[in-house]
Short mmCIF file of C-alpha atoms in Angstrom, two decimals:
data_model
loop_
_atom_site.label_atom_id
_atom_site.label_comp_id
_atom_site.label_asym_id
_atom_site.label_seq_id
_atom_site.Cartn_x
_atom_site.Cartn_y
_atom_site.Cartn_z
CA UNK A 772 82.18 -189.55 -4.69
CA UNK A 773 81.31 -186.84 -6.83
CA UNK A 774 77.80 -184.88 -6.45
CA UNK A 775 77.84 -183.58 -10.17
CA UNK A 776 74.94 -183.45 -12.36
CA UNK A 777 74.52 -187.33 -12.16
CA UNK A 778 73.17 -187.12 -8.68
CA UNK A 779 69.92 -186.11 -9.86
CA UNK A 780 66.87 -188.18 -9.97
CA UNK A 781 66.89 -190.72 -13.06
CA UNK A 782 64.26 -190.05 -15.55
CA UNK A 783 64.52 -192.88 -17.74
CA UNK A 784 61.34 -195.06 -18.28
CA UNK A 785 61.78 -199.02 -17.80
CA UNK A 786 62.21 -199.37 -21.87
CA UNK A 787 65.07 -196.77 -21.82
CA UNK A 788 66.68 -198.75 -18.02
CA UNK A 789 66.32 -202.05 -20.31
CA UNK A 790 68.13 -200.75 -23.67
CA UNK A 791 70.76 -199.13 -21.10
CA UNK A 792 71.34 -202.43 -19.25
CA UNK A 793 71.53 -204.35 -22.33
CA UNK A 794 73.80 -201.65 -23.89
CA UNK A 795 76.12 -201.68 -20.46
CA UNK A 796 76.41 -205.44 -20.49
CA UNK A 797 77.78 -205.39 -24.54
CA UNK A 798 80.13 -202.84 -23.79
CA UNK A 799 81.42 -204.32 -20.87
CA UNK A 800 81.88 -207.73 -22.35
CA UNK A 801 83.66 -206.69 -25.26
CA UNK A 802 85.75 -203.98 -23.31
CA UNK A 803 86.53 -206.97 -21.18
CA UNK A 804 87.53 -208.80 -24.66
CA UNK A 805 89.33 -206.42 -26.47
CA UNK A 806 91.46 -205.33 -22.98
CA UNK A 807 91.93 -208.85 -22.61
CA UNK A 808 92.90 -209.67 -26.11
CA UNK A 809 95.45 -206.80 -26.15
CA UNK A 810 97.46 -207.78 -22.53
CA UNK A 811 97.49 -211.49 -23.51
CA UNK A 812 99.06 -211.03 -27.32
CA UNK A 813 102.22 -210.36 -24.98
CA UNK A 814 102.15 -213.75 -23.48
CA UNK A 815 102.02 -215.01 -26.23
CA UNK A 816 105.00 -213.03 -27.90
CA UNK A 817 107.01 -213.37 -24.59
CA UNK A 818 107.05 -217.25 -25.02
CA UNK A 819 107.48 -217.66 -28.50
CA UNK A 820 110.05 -214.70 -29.74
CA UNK A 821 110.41 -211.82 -27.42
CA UNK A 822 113.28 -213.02 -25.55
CA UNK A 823 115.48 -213.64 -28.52
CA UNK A 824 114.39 -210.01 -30.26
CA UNK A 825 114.78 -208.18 -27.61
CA UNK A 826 117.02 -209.58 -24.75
CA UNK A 827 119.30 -211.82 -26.46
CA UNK A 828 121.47 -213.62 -24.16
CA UNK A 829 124.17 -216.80 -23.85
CA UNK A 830 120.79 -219.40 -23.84
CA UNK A 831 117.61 -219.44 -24.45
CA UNK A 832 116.16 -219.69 -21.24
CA UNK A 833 117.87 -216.85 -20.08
CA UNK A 834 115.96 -214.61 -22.76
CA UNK A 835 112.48 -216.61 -22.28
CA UNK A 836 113.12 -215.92 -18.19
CA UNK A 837 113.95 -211.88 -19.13
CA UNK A 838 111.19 -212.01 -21.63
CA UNK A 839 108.90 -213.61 -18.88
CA UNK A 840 110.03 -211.14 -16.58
CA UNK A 841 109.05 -208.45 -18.62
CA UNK A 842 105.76 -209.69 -19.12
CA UNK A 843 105.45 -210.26 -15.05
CA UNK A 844 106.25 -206.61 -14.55
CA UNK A 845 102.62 -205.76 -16.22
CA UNK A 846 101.06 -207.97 -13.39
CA UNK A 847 103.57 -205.52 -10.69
CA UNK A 848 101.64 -202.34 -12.26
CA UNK A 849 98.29 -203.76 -12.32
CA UNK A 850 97.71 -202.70 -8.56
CA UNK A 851 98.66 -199.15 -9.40
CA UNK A 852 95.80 -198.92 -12.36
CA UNK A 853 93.60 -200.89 -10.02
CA UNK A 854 94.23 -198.31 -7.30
CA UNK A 855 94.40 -195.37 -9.03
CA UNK A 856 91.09 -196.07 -11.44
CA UNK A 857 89.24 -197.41 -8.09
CA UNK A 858 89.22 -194.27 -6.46
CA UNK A 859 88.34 -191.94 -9.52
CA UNK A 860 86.16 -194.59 -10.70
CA UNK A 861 84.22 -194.73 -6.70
CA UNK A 862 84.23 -190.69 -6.95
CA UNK A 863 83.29 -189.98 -10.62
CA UNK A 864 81.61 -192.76 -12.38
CA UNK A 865 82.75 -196.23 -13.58
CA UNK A 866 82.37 -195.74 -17.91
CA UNK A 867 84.99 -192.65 -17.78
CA UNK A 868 87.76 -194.82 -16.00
CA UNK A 869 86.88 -198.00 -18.54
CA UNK A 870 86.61 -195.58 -21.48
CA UNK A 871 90.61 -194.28 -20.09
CA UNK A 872 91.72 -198.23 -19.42
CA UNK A 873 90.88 -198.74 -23.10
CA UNK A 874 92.80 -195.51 -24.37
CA UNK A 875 95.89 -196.41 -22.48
CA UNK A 876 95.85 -200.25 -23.62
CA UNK A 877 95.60 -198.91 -26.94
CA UNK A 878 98.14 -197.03 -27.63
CA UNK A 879 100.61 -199.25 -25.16
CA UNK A 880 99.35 -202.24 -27.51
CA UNK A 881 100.08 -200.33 -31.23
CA UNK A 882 103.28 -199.09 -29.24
CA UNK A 883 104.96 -202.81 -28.92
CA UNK A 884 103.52 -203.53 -32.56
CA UNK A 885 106.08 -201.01 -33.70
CA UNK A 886 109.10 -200.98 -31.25
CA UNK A 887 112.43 -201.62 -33.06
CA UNK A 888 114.23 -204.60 -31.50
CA UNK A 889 117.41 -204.63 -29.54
CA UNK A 890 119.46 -205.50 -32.87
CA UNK A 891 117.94 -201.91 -34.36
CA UNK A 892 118.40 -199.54 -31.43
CA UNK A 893 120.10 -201.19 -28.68
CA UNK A 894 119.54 -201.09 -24.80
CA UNK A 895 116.52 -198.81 -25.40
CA UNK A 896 114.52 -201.59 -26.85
CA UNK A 897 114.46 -203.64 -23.80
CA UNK A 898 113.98 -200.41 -21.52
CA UNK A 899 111.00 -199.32 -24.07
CA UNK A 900 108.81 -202.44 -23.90
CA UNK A 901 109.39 -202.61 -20.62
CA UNK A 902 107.87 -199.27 -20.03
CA UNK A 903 105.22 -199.94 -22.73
CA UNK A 904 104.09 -203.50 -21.02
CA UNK A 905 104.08 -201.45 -17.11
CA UNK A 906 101.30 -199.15 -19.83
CA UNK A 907 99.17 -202.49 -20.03
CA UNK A 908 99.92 -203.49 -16.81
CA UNK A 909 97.85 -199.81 -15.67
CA UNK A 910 95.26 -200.49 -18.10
CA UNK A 911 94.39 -203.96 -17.72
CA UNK A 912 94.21 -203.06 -13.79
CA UNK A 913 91.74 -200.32 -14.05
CA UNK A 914 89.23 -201.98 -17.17
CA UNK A 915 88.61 -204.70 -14.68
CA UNK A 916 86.69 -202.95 -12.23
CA UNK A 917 84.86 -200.66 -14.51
CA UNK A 918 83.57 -203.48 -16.71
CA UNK A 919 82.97 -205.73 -14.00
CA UNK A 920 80.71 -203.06 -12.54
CA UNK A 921 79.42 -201.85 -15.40
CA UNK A 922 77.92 -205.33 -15.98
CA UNK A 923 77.10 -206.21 -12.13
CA UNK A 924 75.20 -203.06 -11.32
CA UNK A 925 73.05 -203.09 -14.48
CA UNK A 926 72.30 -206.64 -13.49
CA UNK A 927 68.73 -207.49 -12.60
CA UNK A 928 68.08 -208.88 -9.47
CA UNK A 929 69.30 -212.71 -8.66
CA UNK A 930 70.72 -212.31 -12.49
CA UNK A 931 74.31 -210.61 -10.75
CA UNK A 932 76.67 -213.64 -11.18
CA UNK A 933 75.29 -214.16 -15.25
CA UNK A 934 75.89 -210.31 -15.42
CA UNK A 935 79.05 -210.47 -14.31
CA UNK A 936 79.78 -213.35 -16.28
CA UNK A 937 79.76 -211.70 -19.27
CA UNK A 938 82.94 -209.42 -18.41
CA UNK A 939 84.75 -212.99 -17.53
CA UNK A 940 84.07 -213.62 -21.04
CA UNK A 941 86.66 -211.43 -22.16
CA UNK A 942 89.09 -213.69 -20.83
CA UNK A 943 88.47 -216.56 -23.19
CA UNK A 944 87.51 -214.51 -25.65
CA UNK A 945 91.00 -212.65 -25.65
CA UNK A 946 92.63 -215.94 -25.63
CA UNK A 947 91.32 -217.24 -28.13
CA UNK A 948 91.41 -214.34 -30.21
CA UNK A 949 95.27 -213.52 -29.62
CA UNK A 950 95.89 -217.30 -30.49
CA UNK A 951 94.10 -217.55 -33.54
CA UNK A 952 95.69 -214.69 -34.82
CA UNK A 953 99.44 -215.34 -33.68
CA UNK A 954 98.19 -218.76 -35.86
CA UNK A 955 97.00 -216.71 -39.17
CA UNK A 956 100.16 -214.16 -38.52
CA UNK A 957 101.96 -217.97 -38.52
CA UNK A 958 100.50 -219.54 -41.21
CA UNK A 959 100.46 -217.36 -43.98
CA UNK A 960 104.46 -215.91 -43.00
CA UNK A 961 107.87 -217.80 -42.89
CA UNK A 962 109.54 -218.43 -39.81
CA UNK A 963 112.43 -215.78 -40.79
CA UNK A 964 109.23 -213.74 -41.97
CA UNK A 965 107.11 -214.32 -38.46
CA UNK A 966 110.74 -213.87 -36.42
CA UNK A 967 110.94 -210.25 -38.07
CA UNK A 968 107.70 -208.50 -38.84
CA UNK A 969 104.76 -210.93 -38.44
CA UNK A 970 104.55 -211.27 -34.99
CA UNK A 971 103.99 -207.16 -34.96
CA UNK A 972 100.81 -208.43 -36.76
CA UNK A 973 98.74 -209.33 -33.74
CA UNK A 974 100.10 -205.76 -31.78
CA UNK A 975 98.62 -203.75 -34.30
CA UNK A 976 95.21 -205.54 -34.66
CA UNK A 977 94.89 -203.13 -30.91
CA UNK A 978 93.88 -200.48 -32.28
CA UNK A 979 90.57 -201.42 -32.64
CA UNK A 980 90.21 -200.89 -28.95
CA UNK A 981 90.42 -197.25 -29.39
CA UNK A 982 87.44 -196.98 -31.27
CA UNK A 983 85.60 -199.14 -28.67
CA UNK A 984 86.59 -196.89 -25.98
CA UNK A 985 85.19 -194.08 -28.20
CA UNK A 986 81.58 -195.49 -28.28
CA UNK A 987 81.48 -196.24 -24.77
CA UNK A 988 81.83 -192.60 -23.90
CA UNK A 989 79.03 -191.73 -26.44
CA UNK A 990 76.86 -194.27 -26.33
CA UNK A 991 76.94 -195.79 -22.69
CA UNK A 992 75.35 -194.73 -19.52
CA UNK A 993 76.64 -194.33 -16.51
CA UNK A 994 75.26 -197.88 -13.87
CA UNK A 995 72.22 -197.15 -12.19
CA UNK A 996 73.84 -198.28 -8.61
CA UNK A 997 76.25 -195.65 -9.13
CA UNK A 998 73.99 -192.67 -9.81
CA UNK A 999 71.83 -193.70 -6.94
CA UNK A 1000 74.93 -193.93 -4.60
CA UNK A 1001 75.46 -190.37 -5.66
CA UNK A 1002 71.86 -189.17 -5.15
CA UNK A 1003 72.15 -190.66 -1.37
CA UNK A 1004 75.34 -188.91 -0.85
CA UNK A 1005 73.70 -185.35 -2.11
CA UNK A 1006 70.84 -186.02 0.02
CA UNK A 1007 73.26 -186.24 2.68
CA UNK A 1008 75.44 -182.98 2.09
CA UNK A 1009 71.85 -181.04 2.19
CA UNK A 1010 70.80 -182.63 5.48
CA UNK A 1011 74.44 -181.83 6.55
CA UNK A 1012 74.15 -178.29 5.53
CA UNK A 1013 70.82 -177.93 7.33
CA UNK A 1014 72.51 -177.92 10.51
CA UNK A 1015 74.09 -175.09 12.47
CA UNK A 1016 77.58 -173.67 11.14
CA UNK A 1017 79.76 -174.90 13.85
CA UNK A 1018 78.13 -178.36 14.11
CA UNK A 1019 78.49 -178.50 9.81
CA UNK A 1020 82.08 -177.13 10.12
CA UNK A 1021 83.06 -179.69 12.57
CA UNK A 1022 81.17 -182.62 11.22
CA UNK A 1023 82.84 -181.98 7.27
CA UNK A 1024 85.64 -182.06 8.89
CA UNK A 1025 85.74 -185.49 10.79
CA UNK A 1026 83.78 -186.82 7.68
CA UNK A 1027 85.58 -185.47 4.33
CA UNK A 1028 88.27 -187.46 4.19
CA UNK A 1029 86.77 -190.72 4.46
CA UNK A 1030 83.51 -190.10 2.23
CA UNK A 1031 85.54 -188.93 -0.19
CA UNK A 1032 88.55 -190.99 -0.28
CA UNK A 1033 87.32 -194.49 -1.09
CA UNK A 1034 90.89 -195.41 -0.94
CA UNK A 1035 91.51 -194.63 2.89
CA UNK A 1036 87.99 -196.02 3.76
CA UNK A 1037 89.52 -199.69 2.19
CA UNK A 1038 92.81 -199.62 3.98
CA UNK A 1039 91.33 -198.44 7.58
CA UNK A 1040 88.50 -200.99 7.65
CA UNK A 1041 88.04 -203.14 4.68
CA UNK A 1042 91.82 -204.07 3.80
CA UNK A 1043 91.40 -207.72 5.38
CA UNK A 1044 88.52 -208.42 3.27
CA UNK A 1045 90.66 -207.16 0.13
CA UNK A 1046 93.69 -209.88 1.55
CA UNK A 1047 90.83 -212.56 1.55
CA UNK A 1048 89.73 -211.75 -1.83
CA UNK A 1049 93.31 -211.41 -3.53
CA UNK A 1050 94.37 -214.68 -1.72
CA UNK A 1051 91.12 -216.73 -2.81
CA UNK A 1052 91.91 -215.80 -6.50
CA UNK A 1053 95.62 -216.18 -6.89
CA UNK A 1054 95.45 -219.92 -7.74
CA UNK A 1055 93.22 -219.48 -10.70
CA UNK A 1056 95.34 -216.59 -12.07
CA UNK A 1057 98.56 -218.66 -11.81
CA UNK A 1058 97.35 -221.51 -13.08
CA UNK A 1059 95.52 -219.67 -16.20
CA UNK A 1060 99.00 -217.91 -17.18
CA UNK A 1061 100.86 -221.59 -16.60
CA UNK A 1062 98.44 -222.99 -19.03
CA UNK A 1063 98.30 -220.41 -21.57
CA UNK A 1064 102.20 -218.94 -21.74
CA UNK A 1065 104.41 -221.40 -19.77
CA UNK A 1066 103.02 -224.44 -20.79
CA UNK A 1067 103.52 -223.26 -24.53
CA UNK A 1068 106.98 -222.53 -23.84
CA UNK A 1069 107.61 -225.64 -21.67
CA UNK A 1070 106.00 -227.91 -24.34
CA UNK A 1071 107.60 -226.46 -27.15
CA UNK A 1072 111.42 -225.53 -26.28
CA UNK A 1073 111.81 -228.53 -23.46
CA UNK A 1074 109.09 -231.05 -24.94
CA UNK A 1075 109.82 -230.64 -28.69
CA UNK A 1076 106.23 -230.36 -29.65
CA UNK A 1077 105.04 -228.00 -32.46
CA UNK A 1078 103.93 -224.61 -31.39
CA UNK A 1079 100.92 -224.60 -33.98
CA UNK A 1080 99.55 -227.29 -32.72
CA UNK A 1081 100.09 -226.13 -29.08
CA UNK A 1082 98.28 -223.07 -29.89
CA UNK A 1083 95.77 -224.84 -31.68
CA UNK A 1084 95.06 -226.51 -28.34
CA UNK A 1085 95.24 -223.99 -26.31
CA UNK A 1086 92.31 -222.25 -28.42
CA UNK A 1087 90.33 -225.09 -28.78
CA UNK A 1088 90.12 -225.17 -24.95
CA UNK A 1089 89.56 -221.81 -24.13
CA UNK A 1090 86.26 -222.09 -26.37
CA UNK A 1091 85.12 -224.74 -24.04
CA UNK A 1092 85.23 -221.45 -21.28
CA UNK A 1093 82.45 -219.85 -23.11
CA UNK A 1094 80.18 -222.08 -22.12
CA UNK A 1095 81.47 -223.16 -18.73
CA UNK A 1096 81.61 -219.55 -17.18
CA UNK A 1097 78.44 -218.53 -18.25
CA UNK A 1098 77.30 -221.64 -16.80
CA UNK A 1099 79.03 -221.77 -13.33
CA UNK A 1100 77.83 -218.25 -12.88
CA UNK A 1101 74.17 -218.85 -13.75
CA UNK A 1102 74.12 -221.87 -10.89
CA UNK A 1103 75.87 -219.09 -8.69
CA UNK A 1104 73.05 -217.01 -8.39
CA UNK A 1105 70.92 -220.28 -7.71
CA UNK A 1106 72.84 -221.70 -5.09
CA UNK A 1107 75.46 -219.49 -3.63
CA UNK A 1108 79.05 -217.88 -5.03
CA UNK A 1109 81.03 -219.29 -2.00
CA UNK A 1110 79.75 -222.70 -3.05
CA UNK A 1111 80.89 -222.67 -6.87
CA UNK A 1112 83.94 -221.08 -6.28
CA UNK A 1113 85.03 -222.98 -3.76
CA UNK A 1114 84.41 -226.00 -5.57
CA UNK A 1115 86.81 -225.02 -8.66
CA UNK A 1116 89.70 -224.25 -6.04
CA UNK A 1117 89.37 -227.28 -4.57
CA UNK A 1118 89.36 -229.34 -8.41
CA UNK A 1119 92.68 -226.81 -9.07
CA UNK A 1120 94.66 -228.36 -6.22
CA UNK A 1121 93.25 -232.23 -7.30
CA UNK A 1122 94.17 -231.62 -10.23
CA UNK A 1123 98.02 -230.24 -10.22
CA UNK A 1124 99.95 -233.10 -10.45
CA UNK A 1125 97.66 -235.37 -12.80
CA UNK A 1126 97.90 -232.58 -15.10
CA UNK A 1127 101.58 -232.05 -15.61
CA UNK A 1128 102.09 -235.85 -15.50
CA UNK A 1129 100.25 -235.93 -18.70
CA UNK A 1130 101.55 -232.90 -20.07
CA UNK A 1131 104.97 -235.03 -19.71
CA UNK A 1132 103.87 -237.40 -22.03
CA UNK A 1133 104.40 -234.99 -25.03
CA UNK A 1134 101.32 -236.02 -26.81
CA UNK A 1135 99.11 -233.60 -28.04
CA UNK A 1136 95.73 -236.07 -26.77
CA UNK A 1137 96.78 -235.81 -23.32
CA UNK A 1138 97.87 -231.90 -23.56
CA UNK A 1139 94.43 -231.68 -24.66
CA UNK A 1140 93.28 -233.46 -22.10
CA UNK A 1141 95.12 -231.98 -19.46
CA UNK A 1142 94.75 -228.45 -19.87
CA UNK A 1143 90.75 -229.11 -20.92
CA UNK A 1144 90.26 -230.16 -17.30
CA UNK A 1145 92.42 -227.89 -15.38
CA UNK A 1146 90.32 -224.81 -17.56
CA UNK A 1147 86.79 -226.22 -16.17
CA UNK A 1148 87.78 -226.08 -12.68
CA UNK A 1149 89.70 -222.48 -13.38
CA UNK A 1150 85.77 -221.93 -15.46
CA UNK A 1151 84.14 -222.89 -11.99
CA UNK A 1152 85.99 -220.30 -10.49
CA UNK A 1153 86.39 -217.89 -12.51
CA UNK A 1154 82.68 -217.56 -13.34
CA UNK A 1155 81.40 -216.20 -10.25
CA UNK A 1156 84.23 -214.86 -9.27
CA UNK A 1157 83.21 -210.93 -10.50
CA UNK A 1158 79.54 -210.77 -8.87
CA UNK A 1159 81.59 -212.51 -5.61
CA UNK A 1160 83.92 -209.62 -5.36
CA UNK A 1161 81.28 -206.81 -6.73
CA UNK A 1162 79.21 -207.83 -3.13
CA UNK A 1163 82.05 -208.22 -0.51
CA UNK A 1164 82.14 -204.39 -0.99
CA UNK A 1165 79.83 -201.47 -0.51
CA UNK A 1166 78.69 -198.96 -4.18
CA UNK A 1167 80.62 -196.37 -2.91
CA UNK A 1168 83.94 -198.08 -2.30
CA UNK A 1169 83.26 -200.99 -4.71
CA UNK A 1170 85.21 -200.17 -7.57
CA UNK A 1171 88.65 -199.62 -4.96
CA UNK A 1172 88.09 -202.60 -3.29
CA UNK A 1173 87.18 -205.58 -5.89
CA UNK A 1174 89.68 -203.95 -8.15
CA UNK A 1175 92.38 -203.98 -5.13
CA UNK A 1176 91.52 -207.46 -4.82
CA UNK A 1177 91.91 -208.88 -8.20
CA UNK A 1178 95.16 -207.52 -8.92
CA UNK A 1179 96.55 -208.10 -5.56
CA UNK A 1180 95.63 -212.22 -6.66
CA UNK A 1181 97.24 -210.90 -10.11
CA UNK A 1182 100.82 -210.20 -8.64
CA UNK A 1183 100.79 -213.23 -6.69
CA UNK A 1184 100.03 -215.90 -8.78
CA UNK A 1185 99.78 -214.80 -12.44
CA UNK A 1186 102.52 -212.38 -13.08
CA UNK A 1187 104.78 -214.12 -11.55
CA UNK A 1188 103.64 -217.86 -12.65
CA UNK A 1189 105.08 -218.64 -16.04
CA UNK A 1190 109.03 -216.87 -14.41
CA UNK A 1191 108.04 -219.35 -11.56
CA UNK A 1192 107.46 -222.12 -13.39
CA UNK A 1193 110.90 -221.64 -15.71
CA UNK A 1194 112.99 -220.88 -12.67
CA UNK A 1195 111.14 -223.96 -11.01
CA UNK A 1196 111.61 -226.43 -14.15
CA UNK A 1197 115.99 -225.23 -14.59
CA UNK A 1198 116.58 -225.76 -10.75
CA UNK A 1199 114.81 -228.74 -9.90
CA UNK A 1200 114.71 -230.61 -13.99
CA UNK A 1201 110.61 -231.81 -12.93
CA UNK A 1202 107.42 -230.49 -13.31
CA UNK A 1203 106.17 -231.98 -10.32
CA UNK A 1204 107.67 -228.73 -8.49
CA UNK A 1205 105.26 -226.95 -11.18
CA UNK A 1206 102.33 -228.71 -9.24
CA UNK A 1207 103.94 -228.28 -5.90
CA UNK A 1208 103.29 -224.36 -6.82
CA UNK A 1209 100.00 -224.64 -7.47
CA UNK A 1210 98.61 -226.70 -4.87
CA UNK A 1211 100.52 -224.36 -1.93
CA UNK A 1212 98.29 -221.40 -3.79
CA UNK A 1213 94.86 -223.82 -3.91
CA UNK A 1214 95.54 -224.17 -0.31
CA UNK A 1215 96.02 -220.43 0.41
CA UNK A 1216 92.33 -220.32 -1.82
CA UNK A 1217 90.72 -222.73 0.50
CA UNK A 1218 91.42 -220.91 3.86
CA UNK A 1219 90.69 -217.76 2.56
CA UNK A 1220 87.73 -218.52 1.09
CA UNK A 1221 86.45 -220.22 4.45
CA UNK A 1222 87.19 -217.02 6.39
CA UNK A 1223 85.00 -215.03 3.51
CA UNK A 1224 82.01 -217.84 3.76
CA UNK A 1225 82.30 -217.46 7.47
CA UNK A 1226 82.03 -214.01 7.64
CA UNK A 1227 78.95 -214.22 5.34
CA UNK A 1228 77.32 -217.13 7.73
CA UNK A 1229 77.93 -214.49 10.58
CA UNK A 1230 76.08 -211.35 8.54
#
């Protein structure tokens, strides 16, 4: 961690800490949002015409599996931005790694908006989007962390999990966003018309993230827990230097690495707990990408049913998170995150099979009903999910290991979850192996999250 100018005292008065924390908790939700908004427009591309625009093949389920591919290799780089982002972000300050997240989603976003398909320019086309989706994949993984903290360490105390809240926000907020505007792009084009320009429509609509990321580095300061993690660690350098010369040679050395490599003090002591937290969380991330991407393909290429009103669904149920999260969060801070998040994993795995058995029924009533109930035990998880992770981990390698965490749950269940569920559906012709999926990852959720609320009995 940096000692830069930062580490001095703060000398803002309790009106100017309010204004900042209210200003920090904005631009962290709609960071979160806008991110959020720009990675899941791709989902919703990849299921409904990526496949046959840009890897055209003998079926169409061998272009929605190479389009769903594509789309899974985001989840693949989402560690790397996680990683990378974590460790500048533990060492220099969590708004100039968000404020870099939102520049590279940006111009990966506007990128696919205007790639030329495989008809126009060949093999490139595939390679390009490819390339432009592992760009999100980076971004996505490093704007978690830094609005997640961003919110959490303004938080007041016992208001953590609401803080954090907000930044799970995005989520819903992205969904439902991307689908109502993959429904405008829809409504007011052809299908010829939608199949060649106007699903670009919803790509391009990204580039209001830039100038998001622009006031964020004006306008937004840096989280109070950070600065005062960086005023400890100055206090400690002067002590340090205080001593004699061999004593401050010697002890630098031994010391260096690890203080300032947030990276190498997660993997020597704290990688377990980073396991823990990535295998609690990888349920609710596959089941969130079945319900939002393969479901829509599943319904509407194998189930007949009409993508608008699939969509229409699928938004109408995501508003119902923007109440639930908040919620589940708020009741967090009253009675425990282990508690509440628990809770949701164990409705996910009750769930499974219920919900595809009505999904099977190919009316929209029980879709609805279906996918409402699966999202409120995903809400109950999901809600305090950020403070949860923010405290398994210490200020000064917080941002490395919650962000190591989340994306490690990422690549396991929801980057690979809608290929899964394709590749499960063609080999075994049920569903039921769709629910077989997600109840081995509930029960992965369960143990791991008694080993974390054993751990915190034991502290």
């Amino acid at each position: 961690m940096d000692t830069a100018p930062s580490a001095l005292p703060s000398t803002s008065t309790p009106a100017q800490e309010a204004r900042n924390r209210r200003k920090g908790a904005t631009a962290a939700a709609l960071a979160s949002a806008v991110e959020w908004y720009d990675y899941f427009v791709f989902g919703i591309a990849a299921a409904l015409v990526l496949g046959d625009l840009y890897f055209p093949a003998g079926s169409s389920s061998a272009g929605v599996l190479a389009s769903f591919a594509t789309f899974a290799v985001g989840f693949l780089a989402r560690p790397f931005g996680g990683v990378i982002a974590g460790h500048l972000g533990d060492k220099r300050g969590r708004k100039p790694m968000l404020v870099l997240a939102l520049t590279l989603m940006g111009v990966a976003t506007t990128g696919i908006g205007l790639l030329p398909t495989y008809e126009a320019i060949g093999i490139a086309a595939p390679v390009l989007l490819v390339t432009l989706r592992v760009m999100q994949g980076i971004a996505v993984g490093a704007q978690w962390g830094g609005a997640m903290l961003l919110a959490t360490e303004y938080a007041p105390e016992g208001k953590r999990g609401i803080y954090g809240s907000f930044v799970q926000l995005g989520v819903p907020i992205g969904v439902v966003t991307a689908n109502s505007v993959f429904l405008l792009a829809g409504a007011f084009t052809s299908e010829s018309a939608f199949a060649a320009w106007g699903w670009r429509l919803p790509f391009l609509v990204g580039l209001l993230v830039l100038v998001l990321a622009w006031y964020i580095h004006k306008h937004v300061e840096e989280t109070p827990e950070f600065r005062a993690a960086e005023r400890a660690l100055a206090e400690k350098e002067r002590e340090e230097k205080g001593q004699t010369a061999e004593q401050g040679a010697g002890k630098g050395k031994g010391d260096d690495g690890a203080r300032n490599s947030p990276l190498r003090t997660i993997l020597r002591g704290h990688l377990g707990t980073v396991f823990l937290a990535g295998g609690s969380f990888a349920v609710n991330t596959a089941t969130f990408y079945i319900l939002i991407t393969g479901v829509l393909d599943y319904t509407t290429r194998e189930l007949d049913m009409n993508r608008g009103a699939v969509l229409t669904v699928s938004l109408c149920v995501s508003l119902t998170q923007l109440v639930l999260i908040p919620a589940s969060a708020a009741l967090s801070d009253r009675i425990g995150r282990i508690r509440i998040y628990g809770l949701g994993a164990a409705g996910i795995a009750l769930w499974a099979v219920p919900m595809f058995l009505l999904i099977d029924t190919g009316s929209l009533l029980w879709l609805a009903v279906s996918t409402f109930v699966a999202s409120c035990f995903l809400s109950i998880m999901y809600g305090p999910q950020a403070a949860l992770f923010a405290e398994l981990f210490t200020p000064e390698m917080r941002y490395t290991g919650a962000s190591l965490g989340y994306q490690i749950a990422a690549v396991l269940g929801g980057g690979l979850a809608p290929f899964v569920m394709v590749l499960l559906l063609e080999t075994t012709g049920t569903s039921m192996s769709v629910s077989a999926y997600i109840i081995g990852l509930a029960v992965i959720a369960l143990g791991s999250i008694k080993v974390l609320a054993d751990r915190a009995r034991s502290r």
